[in-house]
PDB file of C-alpha atoms in Angstrom:
ATOM      1  CA  GLY K   1     153.456  96.784   7.291  1.00 60.00           C
ATOM      2  CA  GLU K   2     151.920  94.429   9.806  1.00 74.00           C
ATOM      3  CA  ASN K   3     148.336  93.435   9.127  1.00 86.00           C
ATOM      4  CA  VAL K   4     145.688  91.168  10.615  1.00 92.00           C
ATOM      5  CA  GLU K   5     142.733  90.156   8.476  1.00 95.00           C
ATOM      6  CA  GLN K   6     139.605  88.848  10.162  1.00 95.00           C
ATOM      7  CA  HIS K   7     136.604  87.016   8.694  1.00 96.00           C
ATOM      8  CA  PRO K   8     133.676  87.103   8.650  1.00 96.00           C
ATOM      9  CA  SER K   9     132.742  90.668   9.522  1.00 94.00           C
ATOM     10  CA  THR K  10     129.292  89.538  10.651  1.00 96.00           C
ATOM     11  CA  LEU K  11     128.182  86.130  11.888  1.00 97.00           C
ATOM     12  CA  SER K  12     124.686  85.077  12.878  1.00 97.00           C
ATOM     13  CA  VAL K  13     124.074  81.709  14.546  1.00 98.00           C
ATOM     14  CA  GLN K  14     121.253  79.956  16.340  1.00 97.00           C
ATOM     15  CA  GLU K  15     121.587  79.469  20.076  1.00 97.00           C
ATOM     16  CA  GLY K  16     123.411  76.211  20.744  1.00 97.00           C
ATOM     17  CA  ASP K  17     125.262  76.195  17.427  1.00 97.00           C
ATOM     18  CA  SER K  18     129.000  76.744  17.051  1.00 98.00           C
ATOM     19  CA  ALA K  19     130.667  79.924  15.781  1.00 98.00           C
ATOM     20  CA  VAL K  20     134.064  80.128  14.107  1.00 98.00           C
ATOM     21  CA  ILE K  21     136.037  83.304  13.433  1.00 98.00           C
ATOM     22  CA  LYS K  22     139.235  83.202  11.399  1.00 98.00           C
ATOM     23  CA  CYS K  23     142.240  85.509  11.270  1.00 97.00           C
ATOM     24  CA  THR K  24     145.378  85.754   9.190  1.00 97.00           C
ATOM     25  CA  TYR K  25     148.463  87.712  10.201  1.00 95.00           C
ATOM     26  CA  SER K  26     151.332  88.985   8.109  1.00 91.00           C
ATOM     27  CA  ASP K  27     154.232  89.486  10.524  1.00 87.00           C
ATOM     28  CA  SER K  28     156.121  86.220  10.850  1.00 88.00           C
ATOM     29  CA  ALA K  29     157.683  87.502  14.087  1.00 85.00           C
ATOM     30  CA  SER K  30     154.282  87.422  15.809  1.00 89.00           C
ATOM     31  CA  ASN K  31     154.168  84.950  18.658  1.00 88.00           C
ATOM     32  CA  TYR K  32     151.222  86.024  20.801  1.00 89.00           C
ATOM     33  CA  PHE K  33     147.610  85.961  19.640  1.00 93.00           C
ATOM     34  CA  PRO K  34     144.903  87.285  21.964  1.00 92.00           C
ATOM     35  CA  TRP K  35     141.171  87.413  21.345  1.00 96.00           C
ATOM     36  CA  TYR K  36     139.035  90.200  22.752  1.00 95.00           C
ATOM     37  CA  LYS K  37     135.284  90.497  23.228  1.00 96.00           C
ATOM     38  CA  GLN K  38     133.728  93.948  23.132  1.00 94.00           C
ATOM     39  CA  GLU K  39     130.118  94.435  24.133  1.00 93.00           C
ATOM     40  CA  LEU K  40     128.280  97.551  23.046  1.00 87.00           C
ATOM     41  CA  GLY K  41     129.610 100.616  24.829  1.00 83.00           C
ATOM     42  CA  LYS K  42     132.157  98.633  26.834  1.00 88.00           C
ATOM     43  CA  ARG K  43     135.895  98.117  26.734  1.00 91.00           C
ATOM     44  CA  PRO K  44     137.496  95.149  24.924  1.00 92.00           C
ATOM     45  CA  GLN K  45     138.136  92.275  27.320  1.00 93.00           C
ATOM     46  CA  LEU K  46     140.501  89.385  26.812  1.00 92.00           C
ATOM     47  CA  ILE K  47     138.684  86.068  26.511  1.00 95.00           C
ATOM     48  CA  ILE K  48     141.491  83.738  25.467  1.00 95.00           C
ATOM     49  CA  ASP K  49     145.008  83.919  24.092  1.00 92.00           C
ATOM     50  CA  ILE K  50     147.527  81.564  22.556  1.00 92.00           C
ATOM     51  CA  ARG K  51     151.284  81.660  22.225  1.00 88.00           C
ATOM     52  CA  SER K  52     153.295  80.362  19.318  1.00 83.00           C
ATOM     53  CA  ASN K  53     154.621  77.319  21.126  1.00 82.00           C
ATOM     54  CA  VAL K  54     151.098  75.897  21.340  1.00 82.00           C
ATOM     55  CA  GLY K  55     148.791  74.782  18.525  1.00 91.00           C
ATOM     56  CA  GLU K  56     145.529  74.761  20.434  1.00 95.00           C
ATOM     57  CA  LYS K  57     144.088  76.061  23.677  1.00 94.00           C
ATOM     58  CA  LYS K  58     140.676  75.518  25.214  1.00 96.00           C
ATOM     59  CA  ASP K  59     138.768  77.228  27.998  1.00 94.00           C
ATOM     60  CA  GLN K  60     135.293  75.780  28.576  1.00 95.00           C
ATOM     61  CA  ARG K  61     133.216  76.672  25.488  1.00 97.00           C
ATOM     62  CA  ILE K  62     135.976  78.683  23.842  1.00 98.00           C
ATOM     63  CA  ALA K  63     138.955  77.322  21.935  1.00 97.00           C
ATOM     64  CA  VAL K  64     141.650  78.856  19.778  1.00 97.00           C
ATOM     65  CA  THR K  65     143.818  77.144  17.185  1.00 97.00           C
ATOM     66  CA  LEU K  66     147.032  78.406  15.638  1.00 96.00           C
ATOM     67  CA  ASN K  67     148.751  77.379  12.412  1.00 95.00           C
ATOM     68  CA  LYS K  68     152.064  79.234  12.320  1.00 92.00           C
ATOM     69  CA  THR K  69     153.047  77.849   8.949  1.00 93.00           C
ATOM     70  CA  ALA K  70     149.954  79.262   7.310  1.00 94.00           C
ATOM     71  CA  LYS K  71     149.834  82.284   9.647  1.00 95.00           C
ATOM     72  CA  HIS K  72     146.238  81.478  10.543  1.00 96.00           C
ATOM     73  CA  PHE K  73     144.493  81.404  13.899  1.00 97.00           C
ATOM     74  CA  SER K  74     140.863  80.813  14.709  1.00 98.00           C
ATOM     75  CA  LEU K  75     138.368  81.235  17.541  1.00 98.00           C
ATOM     76  CA  HIS K  76     135.789  78.540  18.129  1.00 98.00           C
ATOM     77  CA  ILE K  77     132.775  79.065  20.379  1.00 98.00           C
ATOM     78  CA  THR K  78     130.630  76.012  21.044  1.00 97.00           C
ATOM     79  CA  GLU K  79     127.087  75.857  22.445  1.00 98.00           C
ATOM     80  CA  THR K  80     126.604  79.555  21.800  1.00 98.00           C
ATOM     81  CA  GLN K  81     124.350  81.575  24.090  1.00 97.00           C
ATOM     82  CA  PRO K  82     122.634  84.948  23.572  1.00 96.00           C
ATOM     83  CA  GLU K  83     125.146  86.562  25.940  1.00 96.00           C
ATOM     84  CA  ASP K  84     127.911  85.597  23.507  1.00 97.00           C
ATOM     85  CA  SER K  85     126.536  88.292  21.172  1.00 97.00           C
ATOM     86  CA  ALA K  86     129.243  90.952  20.854  1.00 96.00           C
ATOM     87  CA  VAL K  87     132.087  92.085  18.612  1.00 95.00           C
ATOM     88  CA  TYR K  88     135.130  89.829  18.701  1.00 96.00           C
ATOM     89  CA  PHE K  89     138.615  91.029  17.781  1.00 95.00           C
ATOM     90  CA  CYS K  90     141.657  88.935  17.037  1.00 95.00           C
ATOM     91  CA  ALA K  91     145.099  90.437  17.458  1.00 92.00           C
ATOM     92  CA  SER K  92     148.749  89.594  17.041  1.00 91.00           C
ATOM     93  CA  SER K  93     151.788  90.695  18.952  1.00 85.00           C
ATOM     94  CA  TYR K  94     155.390  89.608  19.440  1.00 75.00           C
ATOM     95  CA  THR K  95     158.245  89.343  21.886  1.00 62.00           C
ATOM     96  CA  GLY K  96     158.226  92.222  24.317  1.00 55.00           C
ATOM     97  CA  GLY K  97     154.614  93.026  23.442  1.00 56.00           C
ATOM     98  CA  PHE K  98     155.455  96.455  22.182  1.00 63.00           C
ATOM     99  CA  LYS K  99     152.830  96.497  19.478  1.00 75.00           C
ATOM    100  CA  THR K 100     149.514  94.705  19.130  1.00 82.00           C
ATOM    101  CA  ILE K 101     147.745  94.731  15.773  1.00 87.00           C
ATOM    102  CA  PHE K 102     144.005  94.143  15.788  1.00 89.00           C
ATOM    103  CA  GLY K 103     141.704  92.686  13.187  1.00 91.00           C
ATOM    104  CA  ALA K 104     138.674  94.669  12.055  1.00 90.00           C
ATOM    105  CA  GLY K 105     136.308  92.663  14.238  1.00 92.00           C
ATOM    106  CA  THR K 106     133.456  90.172  13.838  1.00 95.00           C
ATOM    107  CA  ARG K 107     129.993  91.075  14.991  1.00 95.00           C
ATOM    108  CA  LEU K 108     128.438  87.883  16.370  1.00 97.00           C
ATOM    109  CA  PHE K 109     124.669  87.598  16.762  1.00 97.00           C
ATOM    110  CA  VAL K 110     123.326  84.609  18.681  1.00 97.00           C
ATOM    111  CA  LYS K 111     119.595  84.168  18.087  1.00 95.00           C
ATOM    112  CA  ALA K 112     117.544  82.667  20.882  1.00 91.00           C
TER     113      ALA K 112
ATOM    114  CA  ASP T   1     142.689  97.141  42.065  1.00 59.00           C
ATOM    115  CA  ALA T   2     140.936  99.794  39.982  1.00 71.00           C
ATOM    116  CA  GLY T   3     142.215  98.403  36.685  1.00 91.00           C
ATOM    117  CA  VAL T   4     142.936 100.810  33.854  1.00 95.00           C
ATOM    118  CA  THR T   5     141.247 104.173  34.247  1.00 96.00           C
ATOM    119  CA  GLN T   6     140.870 106.896  31.654  1.00 97.00           C
ATOM    120  CA  SER T   7     139.708 110.471  31.857  1.00 97.00           C
ATOM    121  CA  PRO T   8     137.610 112.154  30.749  1.00 97.00           C
ATOM    122  CA  THR T   9     134.965 109.678  29.550  1.00 96.00           C
ATOM    123  CA  HIS T  10     133.498 112.064  27.011  1.00 96.00           C
ATOM    124  CA  LEU T  11     134.831 115.183  25.353  1.00 96.00           C
ATOM    125  CA  ILE T  12     133.623 117.592  22.686  1.00 98.00           C
ATOM    126  CA  LYS T  13     136.155 119.793  20.921  1.00 98.00           C
ATOM    127  CA  THR T  14     136.157 122.171  17.974  1.00 98.00           C
ATOM    128  CA  ARG T  15     138.255 121.698  14.849  1.00 98.00           C
ATOM    129  CA  GLY T  16     141.736 123.118  15.275  1.00 98.00           C
ATOM    130  CA  GLN T  17     141.750 122.768  19.045  1.00 98.00           C
ATOM    131  CA  GLN T  18     144.074 120.622  21.098  1.00 98.00           C
ATOM    132  CA  VAL T  19     143.091 117.834  23.477  1.00 98.00           C
ATOM    133  CA  THR T  20     144.788 115.848  26.235  1.00 98.00           C
ATOM    134  CA  LEU T  21     143.557 112.435  27.338  1.00 98.00           C
ATOM    135  CA  ARG T  22     144.787 110.669  30.434  1.00 98.00           C
ATOM    136  CA  CYS T  23     145.338 107.065  31.437  1.00 98.00           C
ATOM    137  CA  SER T  24     146.316 105.331  34.668  1.00 97.00           C
ATOM    138  CA  PRO T  25     147.518 101.770  34.133  1.00 95.00           C
ATOM    139  CA  LYS T  26     146.536  98.692  36.082  1.00 92.00           C
ATOM    140  CA  SER T  27     148.540  98.286  39.266  1.00 92.00           C
ATOM    141  CA  GLY T  28     151.843  96.551  38.560  1.00 88.00           C
ATOM    142  CA  HIS T  29     151.840  97.343  34.848  1.00 89.00           C
ATOM    143  CA  ASP T  30     154.655  99.355  33.309  1.00 89.00           C
ATOM    144  CA  THR T  31     153.557  99.829  29.715  1.00 89.00           C
ATOM    145  CA  VAL T  32     150.778 101.915  28.218  1.00 92.00           C
ATOM    146  CA  SER T  33     149.473 101.681  24.660  1.00 92.00           C
ATOM    147  CA  TRP T  34     147.006 104.019  23.014  1.00 95.00           C
ATOM    148  CA  TYR T  35     144.470 103.021  20.374  1.00 94.00           C
ATOM    149  CA  GLN T  36     141.952 104.864  18.255  1.00 96.00           C
ATOM    150  CA  GLN T  37     138.697 103.012  17.588  1.00 93.00           C
ATOM    151  CA  ALA T  38     136.397 104.482  14.988  1.00 92.00           C
ATOM    152  CA  LEU T  39     132.775 103.391  15.021  1.00 88.00           C
ATOM    153  CA  GLY T  40     132.396  99.825  13.786  1.00 84.00           C
ATOM    154  CA  GLN T  41     136.123  99.227  13.443  1.00 86.00           C
ATOM    155  CA  GLY T  42     138.885  97.541  15.361  1.00 87.00           C
ATOM    156  CA  PRO T  43     141.300  99.468  17.569  1.00 89.00           C
ATOM    157  CA  GLN T  44     144.116 101.097  15.602  1.00 91.00           C
ATOM    158  CA  PHE T  45     147.484 101.255  17.341  1.00 89.00           C
ATOM    159  CA  ILE T  46     148.706 104.817  17.899  1.00 93.00           C
ATOM    160  CA  PHE T  47     151.814 104.304  20.047  1.00 92.00           C
ATOM    161  CA  GLN T  48     153.177 102.620  23.113  1.00 90.00           C
ATOM    162  CA  TYR T  49     155.143 103.987  26.057  1.00 92.00           C
ATOM    163  CA  TYR T  50     157.569 102.071  28.220  1.00 88.00           C
ATOM    164  CA  GLU T  51     160.117 103.521  30.633  1.00 89.00           C
ATOM    165  CA  GLU T  52     158.816 106.993  29.779  1.00 93.00           C
ATOM    166  CA  GLU T  53     159.751 106.643  26.114  1.00 93.00           C
ATOM    167  CA  GLU T  54     157.756 106.051  22.967  1.00 92.00           C
ATOM    168  CA  ARG T  55     158.765 102.548  21.902  1.00 86.00           C
ATOM    169  CA  GLN T  56     156.574 101.873  18.909  1.00 84.00           C
ATOM    170  CA  ARG T  57     154.309 103.987  16.752  1.00 89.00           C
ATOM    171  CA  GLY T  58     151.510 103.219  14.337  1.00 88.00           C
ATOM    172  CA  ASN T  59     150.547 105.136  11.213  1.00 90.00           C
ATOM    173  CA  PHE T  60     149.443 108.330  12.906  1.00 95.00           C
ATOM    174  CA  PRO T  61     150.679 111.866  12.131  1.00 97.00           C
ATOM    175  CA  ASP T  62     152.865 113.911  14.416  1.00 96.00           C
ATOM    176  CA  ARG T  63     149.756 115.734  15.620  1.00 98.00           C
ATOM    177  CA  PHE T  64     149.407 112.744  17.931  1.00 98.00           C
ATOM    178  CA  SER T  65     151.931 112.799  20.736  1.00 97.00           C
ATOM    179  CA  GLY T  66     152.180 111.364  24.181  1.00 97.00           C
ATOM    180  CA  HIS T  67     153.990 111.133  27.422  1.00 97.00           C
ATOM    181  CA  GLN T  68     154.540 108.641  30.204  1.00 97.00           C
ATOM    182  CA  PHE T  69     155.234 109.726  33.739  1.00 97.00           C
ATOM    183  CA  PRO T  70     157.437 108.057  36.375  1.00 96.00           C
ATOM    184  CA  ASN T  71     154.319 106.529  37.980  1.00 95.00           C
ATOM    185  CA  TYR T  72     153.579 104.845  34.590  1.00 95.00           C
ATOM    186  CA  SER T  73     150.490 106.959  33.881  1.00 97.00           C
ATOM    187  CA  SER T  74     150.260 108.404  30.411  1.00 97.00           C
ATOM    188  CA  GLU T  75     148.799 111.215  28.361  1.00 98.00           C
ATOM    189  CA  LEU T  76     147.751 111.336  24.732  1.00 98.00           C
ATOM    190  CA  ASN T  77     147.822 114.761  23.090  1.00 98.00           C
ATOM    191  CA  VAL T  78     146.230 115.578  19.767  1.00 98.00           C
ATOM    192  CA  ASN T  79     146.881 118.955  18.146  1.00 98.00           C
ATOM    193  CA  ALA T  80     145.001 120.741  15.365  1.00 98.00           C
ATOM    194  CA  LEU T  81     141.978 118.481  15.710  1.00 98.00           C
ATOM    195  CA  LEU T  82     140.187 117.316  12.581  1.00 98.00           C
ATOM    196  CA  LEU T  83     136.644 116.020  12.232  1.00 97.00           C
ATOM    197  CA  GLY T  84     138.156 112.633  11.400  1.00 96.00           C
ATOM    198  CA  ASP T  85     139.769 112.457  14.833  1.00 98.00           C
ATOM    199  CA  SER T  86     136.349 111.768  16.323  1.00 97.00           C
ATOM    200  CA  ALA T  87     136.578 108.289  17.826  1.00 97.00           C
ATOM    201  CA  LEU T  88     136.842 106.246  20.995  1.00 96.00           C
ATOM    202  CA  TYR T  89     140.382 106.477  22.345  1.00 97.00           C
ATOM    203  CA  LEU T  90     141.402 103.415  24.302  1.00 95.00           C
ATOM    204  CA  CYS T  91     144.315 103.033  26.631  1.00 95.00           C
ATOM    205  CA  ALA T  92     145.679  99.582  27.398  1.00 92.00           C
ATOM    206  CA  SER T  93     148.268  98.645  29.975  1.00 90.00           C
ATOM    207  CA  SER T  94     150.479  95.596  30.176  1.00 85.00           C
ATOM    208  CA  LEU T  95     153.604  94.283  31.812  1.00 81.00           C
ATOM    209  CA  ILE T  96     156.464  93.908  29.397  1.00 73.00           C
ATOM    210  CA  VAL T  97     158.190  90.558  29.498  1.00 63.00           C
ATOM    211  CA  ALA T  98     161.568  91.070  27.899  1.00 54.00           C
ATOM    212  CA  ARG T  99     162.417  88.361  25.390  1.00 51.00           C
ATOM    213  CA  GLY T 100     159.116  86.650  26.108  1.00 59.00           C
ATOM    214  CA  PRO T 101     155.923  86.442  24.063  1.00 62.00           C
ATOM    215  CA  GLY T 102     153.552  89.366  23.943  1.00 65.00           C
ATOM    216  CA  ALA T 103     151.822  90.443  27.116  1.00 71.00           C
ATOM    217  CA  GLU T 104     148.114  90.531  27.869  1.00 79.00           C
ATOM    218  CA  ALA T 105     146.723  94.029  27.541  1.00 83.00           C
ATOM    219  CA  PHE T 106     144.001  95.360  29.835  1.00 88.00           C
ATOM    220  CA  PHE T 107     141.874  98.120  28.380  1.00 92.00           C
ATOM    221  CA  GLY T 108     140.378 101.172  29.990  1.00 94.00           C
ATOM    222  CA  GLN T 109     136.796 102.173  29.294  1.00 94.00           C
ATOM    223  CA  GLY T 110     137.935 104.717  26.738  1.00 95.00           C
ATOM    224  CA  THR T 111     137.433 108.417  26.061  1.00 97.00           C
ATOM    225  CA  ARG T 112     134.811 109.285  23.480  1.00 96.00           C
ATOM    226  CA  LEU T 113     136.129 112.319  21.572  1.00 97.00           C
ATOM    227  CA  THR T 114     133.797 114.250  19.304  1.00 97.00           C
ATOM    228  CA  VAL T 115     135.237 116.970  17.083  1.00 98.00           C
ATOM    229  CA  VAL T 116     132.706 119.464  15.714  1.00 97.00           C
TER     230      VAL T 116
END
């Protein structure tokens, strides 16, 4: 069945450094790849997404890249800040958006 | 716009009981998806409702059922509760774009279900 693998499960960085989270999906029909941030006790919130007709998208300190051939997509956070500490989930979906499959999550710690 | 709202926020049930969780989607959204999130894990897709029908289903037993009403709100029902059903149940709403890429999902705050 469909699967999204996410690595690493835990990531600790120093404030100001960059953080990279990588995901691999299995369903070749996937064409929508959102990233969610979930702070402790709160709901997941969309931080950035990318569609299959684009290879890269950037929003201030956050960027996402997509390699459809390899079925890989990655989240890049630059100049990390303590408030970036949270669990990040990648996900994949496809036309019509009927089903979104989530990765297992990456717990990011940003040390001040 | 109140966003996605879920009720109740917390619930304690006994094994074997039945539970109903409720979700009101974000204004303008027509699709509701339900997820189960165990502690320390990613959300697991249960099913999705669109036009009052179940459109897709994840790997969950028939004990999990749902419904969508004409106003797009939705219910998740779980019968014969097991200890392993204890989790955060998230509802997400979106607007289906036929023949277009997937749609952004907005999550509710979740219902924390504890089965004892």
